[in-house]
CSV table of C-alpha atoms in Angstrom, one decimal:
chain,number,residue,atom,x,y,z
A,1,UNK,CA,-17.9,68.5,39.1
A,2,UNK,CA,-14.6,70.0,38.5
A,3,UNK,CA,-12.8,67.4,40.6
A,4,UNK,CA,-14.4,64.5,38.9
A,5,UNK,CA,-13.4,65.9,35.6
A,6,UNK,CA,-9.8,66.3,36.8
A,7,UNK,CA,-9.9,62.8,38.3
A,8,UNK,CA,-11.0,61.5,34.7
A,9,UNK,CA,-8.0,63.3,33.2
A,10,UNK,CA,-5.6,62.2,35.5
A,11,UNK,CA,-6.9,58.8,34.9
A,12,UNK,CA,-6.6,59.0,31.2
A,13,UNK,CA,-2.9,60.4,31.4
A,14,UNK,CA,-1.6,57.6,33.7
A,15,UNK,CA,-3.2,55.0,31.3
A,16,UNK,CA,-1.6,56.9,28.5
A,17,UNK,CA,1.8,56.8,29.9
A,18,UNK,CA,1.5,53.4,31.1
A,19,UNK,CA,0.8,52.1,27.5
A,20,UNK,CA,3.6,54.1,26.3
A,21,UNK,CA,6.0,52.3,28.7
A,22,UNK,CA,4.6,48.7,27.8
A,23,UNK,CA,5.0,49.8,23.7
A,24,UNK,CA,8.6,50.9,24.4
A,25,UNK,CA,9.5,47.8,26.6
A,26,UNK,CA,8.2,45.4,24.1
A,27,UNK,CA,10.1,47.1,21.2
A,28,UNK,CA,13.3,47.0,23.0
A,29,UNK,CA,13.2,43.1,23.4
A,30,UNK,CA,14.3,40.4,20.8
A,31,UNK,CA,10.8,39.6,19.1
A,32,UNK,CA,10.0,36.2,18.2
A,33,UNK,CA,6.7,35.5,16.6
A,34,UNK,CA,5.1,32.5,14.5
A,35,UNK,CA,2.6,33.0,12.0
A,36,UNK,CA,1.2,30.6,9.2
A,37,UNK,CA,0.8,31.9,5.6
A,38,UNK,CA,-0.6,29.2,3.3
A,39,UNK,CA,0.2,26.5,5.6
A,40,UNK,CA,3.8,27.5,6.0
A,41,UNK,CA,5.0,28.3,9.4
A,42,UNK,CA,7.5,31.1,9.7
A,43,UNK,CA,9.5,32.2,12.6
A,44,UNK,CA,10.7,35.8,13.1
A,45,UNK,CA,14.0,36.4,15.0
A,46,UNK,CA,15.8,39.6,15.2
A,47,UNK,CA,14.0,40.9,12.3
A,48,UNK,CA,14.8,37.9,10.0
A,49,UNK,CA,12.1,35.7,8.7
A,50,UNK,CA,12.8,32.0,8.3
A,51,UNK,CA,10.7,29.0,7.3
A,52,UNK,CA,10.0,26.1,9.8
A,53,UNK,CA,10.4,22.8,7.6
A,54,UNK,CA,7.4,20.9,8.0
A,55,UNK,CA,6.1,17.6,7.8
A,56,UNK,CA,3.9,16.1,5.1
A,57,UNK,CA,2.3,12.8,4.9
A,58,UNK,CA,1.9,10.1,2.2
A,59,UNK,CA,-0.3,7.0,2.8
A,60,UNK,CA,0.5,3.7,1.3
A,61,UNK,CA,-3.1,2.1,0.7
A,62,UNK,CA,-4.9,-0.1,-1.9
A,63,UNK,CA,-1.4,-0.6,-3.6
A,64,UNK,CA,-0.9,3.4,-4.2
A,65,UNK,CA,1.1,6.0,-2.8
A,66,UNK,CA,-1.7,8.7,-1.9
A,67,UNK,CA,-1.0,11.4,-3.1
A,68,UNK,CA,0.9,10.0,-6.2
A,69,UNK,CA,2.6,13.5,-6.6
A,70,UNK,CA,3.0,16.0,-3.9
A,71,UNK,CA,4.8,19.6,-4.3
A,72,UNK,CA,6.8,20.8,-1.0
A,73,UNK,CA,9.1,23.4,-0.2
A,74,UNK,CA,12.8,22.6,0.0
A,75,UNK,CA,13.5,21.2,3.5
A,76,UNK,CA,10.3,19.7,4.2
A,77,UNK,CA,10.3,16.0,5.5
A,78,UNK,CA,7.8,13.3,4.0
A,79,UNK,CA,6.5,10.5,6.3
A,80,UNK,CA,5.0,7.4,4.7
A,81,UNK,CA,2.7,5.4,6.6
A,82,UNK,CA,2.0,1.7,5.4
A,83,UNK,CA,-1.9,1.3,5.7
A,84,UNK,CA,-2.0,-1.5,3.4
A,85,UNK,CA,-2.3,-5.3,3.8
A,86,UNK,CA,1.2,-6.2,2.6
A,87,UNK,CA,4.8,-4.7,3.0
A,88,UNK,CA,6.0,-2.1,0.8
A,89,UNK,CA,9.1,0.0,0.1
A,90,UNK,CA,10.0,3.5,-1.2
A,91,UNK,CA,12.9,3.4,-3.4
A,92,UNK,CA,14.3,6.3,-5.7
A,93,UNK,CA,14.1,5.3,-9.4
A,94,UNK,CA,17.7,6.5,-9.9
A,95,UNK,CA,18.4,4.3,-7.0
A,96,UNK,CA,20.1,6.9,-4.8
A,97,UNK,CA,18.0,6.0,-1.7
A,98,UNK,CA,15.7,3.4,-0.4
A,99,UNK,CA,13.4,2.8,2.9
A,100,UNK,CA,14.0,-1.0,2.7
A,101,UNK,CA,10.7,-3.0,3.5
A,102,UNK,CA,8.1,-1.1,5.4
A,103,UNK,CA,6.0,-3.6,7.2
A,104,UNK,CA,2.0,-3.2,7.6
A,105,UNK,CA,1.5,-0.4,9.9
A,106,UNK,CA,5.0,0.9,9.7
A,107,UNK,CA,6.2,4.4,8.8
A,108,UNK,CA,9.5,5.8,7.3
A,109,UNK,CA,10.6,9.4,6.6
A,110,UNK,CA,13.0,11.4,4.6
A,111,UNK,CA,13.7,15.0,4.4
A,112,UNK,CA,13.9,16.5,0.7
A,113,UNK,CA,16.2,19.0,-0.9
A,114,UNK,CA,15.5,18.0,-4.7
A,115,UNK,CA,12.9,16.5,-6.8
A,116,UNK,CA,12.7,12.9,-6.6
A,117,UNK,CA,10.7,10.2,-8.5
A,118,UNK,CA,10.4,6.7,-6.7
A,119,UNK,CA,8.6,3.5,-6.7
A,120,UNK,CA,8.1,0.3,-4.6
A,121,UNK,CA,10.8,-1.9,-5.6
A,122,UNK,CA,8.7,-4.8,-4.4
A,123,UNK,CA,5.6,-3.8,-6.5
A,124,UNK,CA,7.3,-2.0,-9.4
A,125,UNK,CA,4.0,-0.6,-11.0
A,126,UNK,CA,3.5,1.6,-7.7
A,127,UNK,CA,5.3,4.9,-8.5
A,128,UNK,CA,5.4,8.3,-6.8
A,129,UNK,CA,6.9,11.7,-7.3
A,130,UNK,CA,8.3,14.4,-4.7
A,131,UNK,CA,8.3,17.8,-6.5
A,132,UNK,CA,10.5,20.2,-4.3
A,133,UNK,CA,9.9,23.8,-5.1
B,1,UNK,CA,4.0,-28.6,-26.0
B,2,UNK,CA,1.1,-31.1,-25.3
B,3,UNK,CA,1.6,-30.6,-21.5
B,4,UNK,CA,1.5,-26.8,-21.8
B,5,UNK,CA,-1.6,-27.0,-23.7
B,6,UNK,CA,-3.0,-29.4,-20.7
B,7,UNK,CA,-1.9,-26.8,-18.3
B,8,UNK,CA,-3.6,-23.9,-19.9
B,9,UNK,CA,-6.7,-26.0,-20.2
B,10,UNK,CA,-6.8,-26.8,-16.6
B,11,UNK,CA,-6.4,-23.2,-15.9
B,12,UNK,CA,-9.2,-22.4,-18.3
B,13,UNK,CA,-11.5,-25.0,-16.6
B,14,UNK,CA,-10.3,-23.3,-13.2
B,15,UNK,CA,-11.8,-20.1,-14.2
B,16,UNK,CA,-14.9,-21.6,-15.3
B,17,UNK,CA,-15.2,-23.7,-12.4
B,18,UNK,CA,-14.8,-20.9,-9.8
B,19,UNK,CA,-16.9,-18.4,-11.5
B,20,UNK,CA,-20.1,-21.0,-12.1
B,21,UNK,CA,-19.7,-22.7,-8.8
B,22,UNK,CA,-21.3,-25.7,-10.7
B,23,UNK,CA,-20.1,-28.3,-8.7
B,24,UNK,CA,-22.4,-27.3,-6.0
B,25,UNK,CA,-25.3,-28.1,-8.1
B,26,UNK,CA,-27.2,-24.9,-7.2
B,27,UNK,CA,-27.0,-21.2,-7.4
B,28,UNK,CA,-23.5,-20.6,-6.1
B,29,UNK,CA,-24.0,-18.6,-2.7
B,30,UNK,CA,-21.4,-19.0,-0.1
B,31,UNK,CA,-21.6,-18.3,3.5
B,32,UNK,CA,-19.0,-16.3,5.3
B,33,UNK,CA,-17.3,-19.3,6.9
B,34,UNK,CA,-16.8,-21.0,3.4
B,35,UNK,CA,-15.8,-17.5,2.0
B,36,UNK,CA,-13.0,-17.3,4.5
B,37,UNK,CA,-12.0,-20.9,3.6
B,38,UNK,CA,-12.1,-19.9,-0.2
B,39,UNK,CA,-9.9,-16.8,0.4
B,40,UNK,CA,-7.3,-18.8,2.7
B,41,UNK,CA,-7.0,-21.7,0.0
B,42,UNK,CA,-6.6,-19.3,-2.7
B,43,UNK,CA,-3.8,-17.4,-1.1
B,44,UNK,CA,-2.0,-20.6,0.0
B,45,UNK,CA,-2.0,-22.2,-3.6
B,46,UNK,CA,-0.4,-19.3,-4.8
B,47,UNK,CA,2.3,-19.4,-2.0
B,48,UNK,CA,2.8,-23.2,-2.8
B,49,UNK,CA,3.5,-22.1,-6.6
B,50,UNK,CA,5.8,-19.7,-5.6
B,51,UNK,CA,7.9,-22.3,-3.4
B,52,UNK,CA,7.8,-24.8,-6.5
B,53,UNK,CA,9.4,-21.5,-8.5
B,54,UNK,CA,12.0,-20.9,-5.8
B,55,UNK,CA,13.1,-24.5,-6.0
B,56,UNK,CA,13.1,-25.0,-10.0
B,57,UNK,CA,14.1,-21.3,-11.4
B,58,UNK,CA,17.3,-19.7,-11.6
B,59,UNK,CA,15.8,-16.5,-13.3
B,60,UNK,CA,16.1,-13.5,-11.3
B,61,UNK,CA,13.0,-11.9,-12.2
B,62,UNK,CA,11.0,-15.0,-11.5
B,63,UNK,CA,12.6,-15.5,-8.2
B,64,UNK,CA,11.9,-12.0,-7.2
B,65,UNK,CA,8.2,-12.3,-8.2
B,66,UNK,CA,8.1,-15.7,-6.5
B,67,UNK,CA,9.4,-14.0,-3.2
B,68,UNK,CA,6.7,-11.4,-3.4
B,69,UNK,CA,4.1,-13.9,-4.0
B,70,UNK,CA,5.0,-15.7,-0.8
B,71,UNK,CA,5.3,-12.6,1.3
B,72,UNK,CA,2.2,-10.8,0.0
B,73,UNK,CA,0.1,-14.0,0.2
B,74,UNK,CA,1.2,-14.9,3.6
B,75,UNK,CA,0.6,-11.5,4.9
B,76,UNK,CA,-3.1,-11.6,3.6
B,77,UNK,CA,-3.5,-15.1,5.1
B,78,UNK,CA,-2.4,-13.7,8.5
B,79,UNK,CA,-4.8,-10.9,8.4
B,80,UNK,CA,-7.7,-13.0,7.2
B,81,UNK,CA,-6.8,-15.4,10.1
B,82,UNK,CA,-6.7,-12.8,12.6
B,83,UNK,CA,-10.1,-11.3,11.2
B,84,UNK,CA,-11.8,-14.5,11.6
B,85,UNK,CA,-10.6,-15.3,15.0
B,86,UNK,CA,-11.6,-11.9,16.2
B,87,UNK,CA,-15.1,-12.6,14.6
B,88,UNK,CA,-15.3,-16.1,16.1
B,89,UNK,CA,-15.6,-17.6,12.5
B,90,UNK,CA,-14.3,-21.0,11.5
B,91,UNK,CA,-13.2,-21.3,7.9
B,92,UNK,CA,-15.4,-24.0,6.4
B,93,UNK,CA,-14.2,-26.2,3.7
B,94,UNK,CA,-16.3,-26.5,0.8
B,95,UNK,CA,-16.8,-27.7,-2.7
B,96,UNK,CA,-15.2,-24.4,-4.1
B,97,UNK,CA,-12.0,-24.6,-1.9
B,98,UNK,CA,-11.8,-28.4,-2.5
B,99,UNK,CA,-12.1,-28.0,-6.2
B,100,UNK,CA,-9.4,-25.3,-6.1
B,101,UNK,CA,-7.0,-27.5,-4.1
B,102,UNK,CA,-7.7,-30.4,-6.3
B,103,UNK,CA,-6.9,-28.5,-9.4
B,104,UNK,CA,-3.7,-26.9,-7.9
B,105,UNK,CA,-2.4,-30.3,-7.3
B,106,UNK,CA,-2.5,-31.1,-10.8
B,107,UNK,CA,-0.8,-27.5,-11.6
B,108,UNK,CA,1.9,-28.6,-9.1
B,109,UNK,CA,2.5,-31.7,-10.8
B,110,UNK,CA,2.9,-30.3,-14.1
B,111,UNK,CA,4.9,-27.6,-12.9
B,112,UNK,CA,7.2,-29.9,-11.2
B,113,UNK,CA,7.7,-32.0,-14.5
B,114,UNK,CA,9.4,-28.8,-16.1
B,115,UNK,CA,12.8,-27.4,-16.0
B,116,UNK,CA,14.8,-24.5,-17.3
B,117,UNK,CA,13.1,-21.8,-19.6
B,118,UNK,CA,10.2,-24.3,-20.0
B,119,UNK,CA,9.5,-24.0,-16.1
B,120,UNK,CA,9.8,-20.2,-16.1
B,121,UNK,CA,7.3,-19.8,-19.2
B,122,UNK,CA,4.9,-22.5,-17.7
B,123,UNK,CA,5.1,-20.7,-14.0
B,124,UNK,CA,4.5,-17.3,-15.1
B,125,UNK,CA,1.9,-18.2,-17.5
B,126,UNK,CA,0.2,-19.9,-14.7
B,127,UNK,CA,0.5,-17.0,-12.5
B,128,UNK,CA,-1.4,-14.8,-15.2
B,129,UNK,CA,-4.2,-17.1,-15.7
B,130,UNK,CA,-4.7,-17.9,-11.8
B,131,UNK,CA,-4.6,-14.1,-10.8
B,132,UNK,CA,-7.1,-13.6,-13.4
B,133,UNK,CA,-9.3,-16.2,-12.2
B,134,UNK,CA,-9.2,-15.2,-8.6
B,135,UNK,CA,-9.6,-11.6,-9.4
B,136,UNK,CA,-12.8,-12.7,-11.0
B,137,UNK,CA,-13.9,-14.7,-8.1
B,138,UNK,CA,-13.0,-12.1,-5.5
B,139,UNK,CA,-15.1,-9.4,-7.3
B,140,UNK,CA,-17.8,-11.5,-8.4
B,141,UNK,CA,-18.5,-13.9,-5.7
B,142,UNK,CA,-16.6,-13.3,-2.6
B,143,UNK,CA,-17.2,-9.5,-2.2
B,144,UNK,CA,-20.8,-9.4,-3.0
B,145,UNK,CA,-21.6,-12.5,-1.2
B,146,UNK,CA,-19.9,-11.7,2.2
B,147,UNK,CA,-22.2,-10.8,4.8
B,148,UNK,CA,-20.1,-9.4,7.5
B,149,UNK,CA,-18.7,-5.8,6.9
B,150,UNK,CA,-15.2,-6.3,8.1
B,151,UNK,CA,-14.8,-9.5,5.9
B,152,UNK,CA,-16.2,-7.7,3.0
B,153,UNK,CA,-13.7,-4.7,3.9
B,154,UNK,CA,-10.9,-7.1,3.8
B,155,UNK,CA,-11.6,-8.9,0.6
B,156,UNK,CA,-11.9,-5.3,-1.1
B,157,UNK,CA,-8.4,-4.4,0.0
B,158,UNK,CA,-7.2,-7.6,-1.2
B,159,UNK,CA,-8.6,-7.1,-4.7
B,160,UNK,CA,-6.0,-4.2,-5.6
B,161,UNK,CA,-3.2,-6.6,-4.4
B,162,UNK,CA,-4.2,-9.3,-6.8
B,163,UNK,CA,-4.4,-6.8,-9.6
B,164,UNK,CA,-0.8,-5.4,-9.0
B,165,UNK,CA,0.4,-9.0,-8.7
B,166,UNK,CA,-1.4,-9.7,-12.3
B,167,UNK,CA,0.4,-6.4,-13.8
B,168,UNK,CA,3.9,-7.7,-12.3
B,169,UNK,CA,3.1,-11.1,-13.8
B,170,UNK,CA,2.3,-9.8,-17.0
B,171,UNK,CA,5.7,-7.7,-17.0
B,172,UNK,CA,7.7,-10.7,-16.0
B,173,UNK,CA,5.9,-12.9,-18.7
B,174,UNK,CA,6.9,-10.2,-21.3
B,175,UNK,CA,10.5,-10.7,-20.3
B,176,UNK,CA,10.3,-14.2,-20.3
B,177,UNK,CA,9.0,-14.4,-23.9
B,178,UNK,CA,12.0,-12.4,-25.4
């Protein structure tokens, strides 16, 4: 009986020491972890948290940009996918940039650092807005 | 002025003709091959109007609009043709498509008789009237009467294109009238 309880005690001590070694080992390494909060991916490196820019999608269908207005963090990229029957384009209303013609089934992408209002220069009634927060 | 009135009268007849299908002499119900023929014909007619505009007009807005009409309607024709080929359907000429072509021939003749701003006004006025007529036909006849689900879906996607064209035509019409 005494030898059994001693064995158990030895076993617990070994497990406790081993656990402590693993913990201190992991603390000493550069830690990198990824977690998502509200759809935003964040990387932690050397104790500093940085947001990973992500990609958002706007569909062009039924002669509309869908969604017509999207709110994104600074640095995110938007991909437009033309699912319509005709070619479209994406042109900033102040004409700072344009995709040129996006054919049926085609895509175009752009990274955003500021709010932009845009339209389809081929079909001027089609408008959209990217709001950068 | 008399020619413009005649052009508008032709367009009004076109609208009434397409909507009633009265030349068929019976309740107007089209089969899928006939619907495919009407769809292709209606798109081709607008391409032909746009080609006349590109030959006859020097107005930047008219030329830009005409280019869009050629590109968009050709894209719709290409996809309609691809679909009917996939479905094994042969577009069937019928009294509606023949009637459209006949009236388009009259309109083409009238447009070619005009020049300068008279042409610009006649062309864009015709585009507004024509798109209104085709939208009505697509929504009230072609979509409800089409039997095949993919053909119906294609026509349903065409309707917003026509409405956008109408809005664009009305915008250009306002510019021309200034």
